[in-house]
Amino acid sequence: MKRNAVLITILFALSVSLISVSAIFWEFYKLNKQQYIDHIFTKYSVIAQIYREHMQRSSSEIMLEANLAVYDLFIIKDKKEKKDILEKSKLLKKEGFKSFGTSLMLNKNGLFTKNTVTNLEASMLKHQKQIYFYIESPDSEVLIKDERLHPYSYLNILYFYSMVFIIISLSFVLVMQKLRPLIRLRKKIALYGNGDMEISFKTKNIDEIGSVANELENTREKINTILESRTLFLRNLMHELKTPIAKGTIVTQMLSEQKQRDRFTSIFKRLETLVEEFALIEEVTSLGDTTEFKEYRLVDIIDGAIDMAMVDREKVGVMISTDVKVDVNYRLYTTAIKNMIDNAMKYSDDAYIKILINEKGELCFESRGECLKHPLQYYIEPFTKENPSKNSFGLGLYLVDSILKAHGEILAHEYENGVNRFIFA
C-alpha cells in the first residue's frame, strides 16, 4: 500500500470529490423540487376561491367550468378516468383549509344571518406528466386538470451534474496520465539499483517529472564514470601491488639471517592479505547481479569456511541441522563465516567458537570473552580493531557487514553471561 500511496491518495481525493458533488447535487435536487412544488401549489388558492364562490352562490357547474377555464383549468367529469387518476397518481402536496360562508335564513322570528364553516382539503397530484388539483369537502369533491403546469423536471440538474462529473473524471485521467512517466521512472530507478548500470532516464518531457528524469540521467552518467574510475583504479592498484609483493617474497628467501627472513616474510604475507581483502571489498561493493546466488546447505558453507580459516575443527562447534539451506553467493558467504571464525580465534578466551541457529532462525556465532568496549558500529568501520597488536588490518567485520548487506542481512551483537554472540540477522 505504501508503494502506491500517491495513487491511493488521488483515488481517495477523486472518490471524496465525486461523493461530495453527488451529495450536494442530490440535496440541491430535493430542495429545488420542493421549491417548485411549493410554488405551483399556491395556485390552489385561486381554485379554492372559485370553488368556494360556486358553493356559496350555488351556481351552475357550467359557470364553475367557465371560471376555471380562464386559468386553463378543466374539471375531469368521466368517473372512470377520475377513479383511475386518483388511484394511480402520486401525491405531491396536501393541505387543509376552512371555507367561511354567510346566508340569510327565515324563521318565525323573521330573517337572520347564518355563518357556516366548511373544512376543505386541497391535494396536488401528478399523473402521466400532468398536474391535477383535487378539492374535497364533506358534501362534494372535484378533480381539476391544469393544462399549463407540468411535473418537475430534473433534466437541467442532471445535465449540470453530468458536466461536473465528467470534468472531475477527466481531471483524474489527466493526472494519471501525468503520473505514468513517474511510474516508469520508478521502475527504471529500481532496475538501476539492481545493477543495470546502462538504463537510461533521459526523456523528452519538459515538465517537472521530465526535469527530474533528466537530472537523474546526468547523475547516472556521473556515478557510472566514478564507479568505472574506482574499479579501474582498484584493479590496477592490486595488480601493481601483487608484482612487488611476489618479488619481495622471493628475495626474502635469499636473506641469510633467519630473523630478518621471518620478519620480511610476515610483512609480505600481511600485504598479500591486505590486497586480497581489498579485492573482496571491491567485489562486494560492486555486487549487483543476484544470479550468482544459489541454494546451498549451510553446513557445507561452514565446512568450507573452516577449511579457509585453517583452524582445528575441534575448536569449532557446529550445531546446525543438515536440512538448513541458504540462497547465497557461496564464495562471499563462506568468507563472511570464515572471518567470524578468525575473529573468535583471536579475541575469545578459549579460542573456541560455537555456531548455531537461534529460535528466530538466525545464524549465531558464540564465543567466551570480554564484552566489546565500543558499539558494534565502531568495529564494522574499515581499519578498526580492538587490539592493535593483533595480526589484522581491521577489515574483518567490515567485510562481514558488507557481504551481509549484499545478501539483504545485517550483523548484530549480543553479550550475555560472558558470551559474545554475533548474529547474521
Coordinates of C-alpha atoms in Angstrom, one line a residue:
M1 CA 0.0 0.0 0.0
K2 CA 2.8 2.4 0.8
R3 CA 4.4 1.9 -2.6
N4 CA 1.1 3.2 -4.2
A5 CA 0.5 5.9 -1.7
V6 CA 0.2 8.7 -4.3
L7 CA -2.2 6.7 -6.5
I8 CA -4.3 5.8 -3.4
T9 CA -4.4 9.4 -2.3
I10 CA -5.5 10.5 -5.8
L11 CA -8.2 7.8 -5.9
F12 CA -9.3 8.8 -2.4
A13 CA -9.5 12.5 -3.5
L14 CA -11.4 11.6 -6.6
S15 CA -13.9 9.4 -4.6
V16 CA -14.4 12.1 -2.0
S17 CA -14.9 14.8 -4.7
L18 CA -17.4 12.7 -6.6
I19 CA -19.3 11.7 -3.5
S20 CA -19.4 15.3 -2.2
V21 CA -20.5 16.6 -5.6
S22 CA -23.2 13.9 -5.8
A23 CA -24.4 14.6 -2.3
I24 CA -24.6 18.4 -3.0
F25 CA -26.5 17.9 -6.3
W26 CA -28.8 15.4 -4.6
E27 CA -29.7 17.9 -1.8
F28 CA -30.0 20.7 -4.4
Y29 CA -32.3 18.5 -6.5
K30 CA -34.6 17.8 -3.5
L31 CA -34.6 21.4 -2.4
N32 CA -35.3 22.7 -5.9
K33 CA -38.0 20.2 -6.5
Q34 CA -39.7 21.1 -3.2
Q35 CA -39.5 24.8 -4.0
Y36 CA -41.1 24.1 -7.4
I37 CA -43.9 22.1 -5.8
D38 CA -44.5 24.8 -3.2
H39 CA -44.5 27.5 -5.8
I40 CA -47.1 25.9 -8.1
F41 CA -49.2 24.7 -5.2
T42 CA -50.0 28.3 -4.4
K43 CA -52.4 28.1 -7.4
Y44 CA -54.7 26.0 -5.3
S45 CA -55.8 29.3 -3.5
V46 CA -57.2 30.5 -6.8
I47 CA -59.0 27.2 -7.3
A48 CA -60.3 27.2 -3.7
Q49 CA -61.7 30.8 -4.1
I50 CA -63.5 29.9 -7.3
Y51 CA -64.9 26.7 -5.8
R52 CA -65.9 28.5 -2.6
E53 CA -67.9 31.1 -4.5
H54 CA -69.5 28.3 -6.5
M55 CA -70.6 26.6 -3.3
Q56 CA -71.8 29.8 -1.7
R57 CA -73.8 31.0 -4.7
S58 CA -74.9 27.5 -5.7
S59 CA -74.0 28.5 -9.2
S60 CA -74.3 26.0 -12.1
E61 CA -71.5 23.7 -13.0
I62 CA -71.2 25.4 -16.3
M63 CA -70.4 28.6 -14.6
L64 CA -67.8 26.8 -12.4
E65 CA -66.2 25.4 -15.6
A66 CA -66.2 28.8 -17.2
N67 CA -64.5 30.4 -14.3
L68 CA -61.8 27.7 -14.1
A69 CA -61.2 27.7 -17.9
V70 CA -60.0 31.3 -17.5
Y71 CA -56.9 29.8 -15.7
D72 CA -56.6 26.8 -18.1
L73 CA -58.2 24.6 -15.5
F74 CA -60.6 21.8 -16.6
I75 CA -62.9 19.6 -14.5
I76 CA -62.5 15.8 -15.0
K77 CA -66.0 14.5 -15.4
D78 CA -65.6 11.0 -16.6
K79 CA -65.9 8.8 -13.5
K80 CA -63.7 6.0 -14.8
E81 CA -60.9 8.4 -15.7
K82 CA -61.3 10.2 -12.4
K83 CA -61.0 7.0 -10.5
D84 CA -58.0 5.9 -12.5
I85 CA -56.2 9.2 -11.8
L86 CA -57.0 9.2 -8.1
E87 CA -55.7 5.6 -7.7
K88 CA -52.6 5.8 -9.8
S89 CA -51.4 9.4 -9.3
K90 CA -48.6 10.5 -7.0
L91 CA -49.4 12.9 -4.2
L92 CA -47.1 15.9 -4.4
K93 CA -48.6 18.0 -1.6
K94 CA -51.7 18.2 0.5
E95 CA -53.1 21.0 2.7
G96 CA -56.4 21.6 4.6
F97 CA -58.2 24.9 4.9
K98 CA -61.6 26.3 6.0
S99 CA -64.2 27.9 3.8
F100 CA -66.5 30.5 5.5
G101 CA -70.0 31.3 4.2
T102 CA -72.9 33.6 5.1
S103 CA -76.6 33.0 4.2
L104 CA -80.0 34.6 5.0
M105 CA -82.4 32.3 6.9
L106 CA -86.1 32.8 7.7
N107 CA -87.9 31.5 10.8
K108 CA -90.8 32.6 12.9
N109 CA -88.8 35.4 14.3
G110 CA -88.0 36.7 10.8
L111 CA -84.8 36.9 8.7
F112 CA -81.5 36.2 10.2
T113 CA -77.9 35.6 9.1
K114 CA -76.3 32.2 9.3
N115 CA -72.5 31.7 9.2
T116 CA -71.2 28.4 8.1
V117 CA -67.7 26.9 8.2
T118 CA -66.7 24.2 5.8
N119 CA -63.5 22.1 6.1
L120 CA -61.8 21.6 2.7
E121 CA -58.7 19.7 1.6
A122 CA -56.7 20.6 -1.5
S123 CA -54.3 18.0 -2.9
M124 CA -51.8 18.4 -5.8
L125 CA -51.4 15.2 -7.8
K126 CA -49.1 14.0 -10.6
H127 CA -50.3 11.5 -13.2
Q128 CA -48.7 10.8 -16.6
K129 CA -46.7 14.1 -16.7
Q130 CA -49.8 16.2 -15.8
I131 CA -50.7 18.2 -12.7
Y132 CA -54.1 17.8 -11.1
F133 CA -55.8 19.6 -8.2
Y134 CA -58.2 17.6 -6.1
I135 CA -60.6 19.6 -3.8
E136 CA -62.6 17.7 -1.2
S137 CA -65.4 18.9 1.1
P138 CA -67.8 17.0 3.3
D139 CA -70.5 17.2 0.7
S140 CA -68.7 17.2 -2.6
E141 CA -65.4 16.8 -4.5
V142 CA -63.9 17.9 -7.7
L143 CA -60.8 16.9 -9.7
I144 CA -59.3 19.6 -11.8
K145 CA -56.6 19.3 -14.5
D146 CA -54.1 22.1 -15.0
E147 CA -53.1 22.4 -18.7
R148 CA -50.4 24.9 -18.1
L149 CA -48.4 23.2 -15.3
H150 CA -46.1 20.2 -15.8
P151 CA -44.4 18.0 -13.2
Y152 CA -40.9 19.0 -12.0
S153 CA -38.1 18.1 -14.5
Y154 CA -34.7 17.1 -13.2
L155 CA -33.0 17.2 -16.6
N156 CA -31.3 20.6 -16.1
I157 CA -29.8 19.5 -12.8
L158 CA -28.8 16.1 -14.3
Y159 CA -27.1 18.0 -17.2
F160 CA -25.0 20.2 -14.9
Y161 CA -24.3 17.2 -12.6
S162 CA -23.1 15.2 -15.6
M163 CA -20.9 18.0 -16.7
V164 CA -19.2 18.4 -13.3
F165 CA -18.9 14.6 -13.0
I166 CA -17.2 14.4 -16.4
I167 CA -14.9 17.3 -15.7
I168 CA -13.7 15.7 -12.4
S169 CA -13.3 12.3 -14.1
L170 CA -11.3 13.8 -16.9
S171 CA -9.1 15.7 -14.4
F172 CA -8.3 12.3 -12.7
V173 CA -7.5 10.8 -16.1
L174 CA -5.2 13.7 -16.9
V175 CA -3.5 13.4 -13.5
M176 CA -3.0 9.7 -14.0
Q177 CA -1.6 10.3 -17.5
K178 CA 0.9 12.8 -16.0
L179 CA 1.9 10.2 -13.4
R180 CA 2.6 7.5 -15.9
P181 CA 6.2 8.8 -16.6
L182 CA 6.7 8.8 -12.8
I183 CA 5.7 5.1 -12.6
R184 CA 8.1 4.3 -15.5
L185 CA 10.8 6.3 -13.8
R186 CA 10.4 4.4 -10.5
K187 CA 10.8 1.1 -12.4
K188 CA 13.9 2.4 -14.1
I189 CA 15.4 3.5 -10.8
A190 CA 14.7 0.0 -9.4
L191 CA 16.5 -1.6 -12.3
Y192 CA 19.4 0.8 -11.8
G193 CA 19.5 -0.1 -8.2
N194 CA 19.6 -3.8 -9.1
G195 CA 22.7 -3.4 -11.2
D196 CA 21.5 -2.3 -14.7
M197 CA 24.0 0.5 -15.0
E198 CA 23.1 1.2 -18.6
I199 CA 19.5 2.0 -18.0
S200 CA 18.6 5.5 -19.4
F201 CA 16.4 8.0 -17.6
K202 CA 16.5 10.5 -20.4
T203 CA 13.2 11.8 -21.6
K204 CA 11.8 14.5 -24.0
N205 CA 9.2 15.7 -21.5
I206 CA 9.7 19.2 -20.3
D207 CA 7.5 19.1 -17.2
E208 CA 8.6 18.6 -13.6
I209 CA 8.9 14.8 -13.9
G210 CA 10.8 15.2 -17.1
S211 CA 13.3 17.6 -15.3
V212 CA 13.8 15.1 -12.5
A213 CA 14.3 12.2 -15.0
N214 CA 16.9 14.2 -17.0
E215 CA 18.7 15.2 -13.8
L216 CA 18.8 11.5 -12.8
E217 CA 20.3 10.7 -16.2
N218 CA 23.0 13.3 -15.6
T219 CA 23.6 11.8 -12.1
R220 CA 23.7 8.3 -13.5
E221 CA 26.3 9.2 -16.0
K222 CA 28.5 10.8 -13.3
I223 CA 28.1 7.8 -11.0
N224 CA 28.9 5.4 -13.7
T225 CA 32.0 7.4 -14.5
I226 CA 33.1 7.4 -10.9
L227 CA 32.4 3.7 -10.5
E228 CA 34.4 2.9 -13.6
S229 CA 37.3 5.0 -12.4
R230 CA 37.2 3.5 -9.0
T231 CA 37.1 -0.1 -10.3
L232 CA 39.9 0.6 -12.8
F233 CA 42.0 2.3 -10.0
L234 CA 41.5 -0.6 -7.5
R235 CA 42.2 -3.3 -10.1
N236 CA 45.3 -1.5 -11.4
L237 CA 46.4 -0.9 -7.8
M238 CA 46.0 -4.5 -6.8
H239 CA 47.7 -5.7 -9.9
E240 CA 50.6 -3.4 -9.5
L241 CA 51.0 -4.4 -5.8
K242 CA 51.0 -8.1 -6.4
T243 CA 54.1 -7.9 -8.6
P244 CA 56.4 -6.2 -6.0
I245 CA 54.9 -8.4 -3.2
A246 CA 55.7 -11.5 -5.2
K247 CA 59.3 -10.3 -5.9
G248 CA 59.7 -9.3 -2.3
T249 CA 58.7 -12.7 -1.1
I250 CA 61.2 -14.4 -3.4
V251 CA 64.0 -12.0 -2.4
T252 CA 63.2 -12.6 1.3
Q253 CA 64.0 -16.3 0.9
M254 CA 67.5 -15.2 -0.1
L255 CA 68.3 -13.5 3.1
S256 CA 70.9 -15.2 5.2
E257 CA 69.6 -14.3 8.7
Q258 CA 66.5 -16.2 9.8
K259 CA 65.2 -13.4 11.9
Q260 CA 65.2 -10.9 9.1
R261 CA 63.8 -13.5 6.7
D262 CA 60.8 -14.2 9.1
R263 CA 60.2 -10.5 9.6
F264 CA 60.0 -9.7 5.9
T265 CA 58.0 -12.9 5.2
S266 CA 55.4 -11.7 7.8
I267 CA 55.3 -8.2 6.2
F268 CA 54.8 -9.5 2.7
K269 CA 52.1 -12.0 3.9
R270 CA 50.2 -9.2 5.6
L271 CA 50.5 -7.1 2.4
E272 CA 49.2 -10.0 0.4
T273 CA 46.3 -10.5 2.8
L274 CA 45.5 -6.8 2.6
V275 CA 45.4 -7.0 -1.2
E276 CA 43.1 -10.0 -1.1
E277 CA 40.8 -8.2 1.3
F278 CA 40.7 -5.1 -0.9
A279 CA 39.8 -7.4 -3.8
L280 CA 36.9 -8.8 -1.7
I281 CA 35.7 -5.4 -0.8
E282 CA 35.7 -4.3 -4.4
E283 CA 33.7 -7.4 -5.3
V284 CA 31.2 -7.0 -2.6
T285 CA 30.6 -3.3 -3.1
S286 CA 30.1 -3.8 -6.9
L287 CA 27.9 -6.8 -6.5
G288 CA 24.6 -6.1 -8.3
D289 CA 23.8 -9.4 -10.0
T290 CA 22.0 -11.9 -7.8
T291 CA 22.1 -14.6 -10.5
E292 CA 25.2 -15.9 -8.7
F293 CA 23.1 -16.6 -5.6
K294 CA 22.3 -20.3 -5.4
E295 CA 20.9 -22.6 -2.8
Y296 CA 23.5 -24.4 -0.6
R297 CA 23.4 -26.4 2.6
L298 CA 24.5 -24.2 5.4
V299 CA 26.7 -26.9 6.9
D300 CA 28.6 -27.2 3.6
I301 CA 29.3 -23.4 3.6
I302 CA 30.5 -23.6 7.2
D303 CA 32.7 -26.6 6.4
G304 CA 34.3 -24.6 3.6
A305 CA 34.8 -21.6 5.9
I306 CA 36.6 -23.8 8.5
D307 CA 38.9 -25.0 5.7
M308 CA 39.6 -21.4 4.6
A309 CA 40.3 -20.4 8.2
M310 CA 42.8 -23.3 8.6
V311 CA 41.8 -23.9 12.3
D312 CA 41.5 -27.1 14.2
R313 CA 37.9 -28.4 13.7
E314 CA 37.7 -29.3 17.4
K315 CA 37.8 -25.6 18.0
V316 CA 34.6 -25.0 16.1
G317 CA 31.3 -26.5 17.4
V318 CA 28.7 -26.7 14.6
M319 CA 25.2 -27.3 15.9
I320 CA 23.2 -26.9 12.7
S321 CA 20.9 -29.4 11.0
T322 CA 21.9 -30.6 7.6
D323 CA 18.5 -29.7 6.3
V324 CA 19.1 -25.9 6.7
K325 CA 19.7 -24.3 3.3
V326 CA 20.5 -20.7 2.3
D327 CA 20.4 -18.8 -1.0
V328 CA 23.7 -17.0 -1.2
N329 CA 26.9 -16.3 -3.2
Y330 CA 29.0 -19.2 -2.0
R331 CA 32.4 -17.6 -2.1
L332 CA 31.4 -14.4 -0.3
Y333 CA 29.2 -16.0 2.3
T334 CA 31.9 -18.5 3.1
T335 CA 34.4 -15.6 3.5
A336 CA 32.0 -13.9 5.9
I337 CA 31.7 -17.0 8.1
K338 CA 35.5 -17.5 7.9
N339 CA 36.1 -14.0 9.2
M340 CA 33.7 -14.7 12.1
I341 CA 35.8 -17.8 13.0
D342 CA 39.0 -15.9 12.7
N343 CA 37.6 -13.2 14.9
A344 CA 36.7 -15.7 17.6
M345 CA 40.1 -17.4 17.4
K346 CA 41.8 -14.0 18.0
Y347 CA 39.6 -12.5 20.7
S348 CA 37.9 -15.3 22.7
D349 CA 39.3 -16.5 26.0
D350 CA 39.5 -20.2 25.0
A351 CA 39.9 -19.9 21.2
Y352 CA 36.6 -21.8 20.7
I353 CA 33.5 -20.8 18.7
K354 CA 30.0 -22.3 18.7
I355 CA 27.9 -21.9 15.5
L356 CA 24.2 -22.5 15.8
I357 CA 20.7 -21.4 14.7
N358 CA 18.7 -19.4 17.3
E359 CA 14.9 -19.6 17.9
K360 CA 14.4 -16.9 15.3
G361 CA 16.1 -18.9 12.6
E362 CA 19.2 -16.6 12.6
L363 CA 22.8 -17.8 12.3
C364 CA 24.7 -17.2 15.5
F365 CA 28.4 -17.3 16.5
E366 CA 29.1 -17.6 20.2
S367 CA 32.5 -17.3 21.9
R368 CA 33.5 -16.6 25.5
G369 CA 35.4 -13.4 26.2
E370 CA 35.1 -9.8 27.4
C371 CA 32.3 -7.6 26.1
L372 CA 33.0 -5.2 23.3
K373 CA 34.3 -1.9 24.6
H374 CA 32.6 0.0 21.9
P375 CA 29.2 -0.3 20.0
L376 CA 29.3 -2.8 17.1
Q377 CA 29.1 0.1 14.6
Y378 CA 32.6 1.1 15.7
Y379 CA 34.1 -2.3 14.7
I380 CA 32.5 -2.6 11.3
E381 CA 34.2 0.6 10.1
P382 CA 37.2 -0.2 7.9
F383 CA 40.7 -0.3 9.6
T384 CA 39.2 -0.6 13.1
K385 CA 40.3 -3.2 15.6
E386 CA 40.1 -3.8 19.3
N387 CA 43.8 -4.7 19.9
P388 CA 46.4 -3.0 17.6
S389 CA 48.9 -5.8 18.4
K390 CA 46.7 -8.4 16.8
N391 CA 47.7 -9.5 13.3
S392 CA 44.8 -7.8 11.5
F393 CA 44.1 -4.7 9.4
G394 CA 40.7 -4.2 11.0
L395 CA 38.8 -5.2 7.8
G396 CA 37.3 -8.5 9.1
L397 CA 34.0 -7.3 10.5
Y398 CA 33.8 -4.6 7.8
L399 CA 33.9 -7.3 5.2
V400 CA 31.3 -9.4 7.0
D401 CA 29.0 -6.4 7.3
S402 CA 29.4 -5.6 3.6
I403 CA 28.8 -9.2 2.5
L404 CA 25.7 -9.5 4.7
K405 CA 24.3 -6.2 3.3
A406 CA 24.8 -7.6 -0.2
H407 CA 22.7 -10.6 0.9
G408 CA 19.9 -8.5 2.5
E409 CA 21.1 -9.2 6.0
I410 CA 22.7 -7.3 8.9
L411 CA 25.3 -8.1 11.5
A412 CA 24.1 -7.8 15.1
H413 CA 25.8 -8.4 18.5
E414 CA 24.7 -9.5 22.0
Y415 CA 26.6 -10.1 25.2
E416 CA 25.2 -12.4 27.9
N417 CA 26.9 -14.3 30.8
G418 CA 30.4 -13.8 29.5
V419 CA 29.5 -14.8 25.9
N420 CA 29.8 -12.6 22.8
R421 CA 27.1 -13.6 20.3
F422 CA 27.3 -12.3 16.8
I423 CA 24.2 -12.8 14.7
F424 CA 23.5 -12.8 10.9
A425 CA 20.1 -11.3 11.2

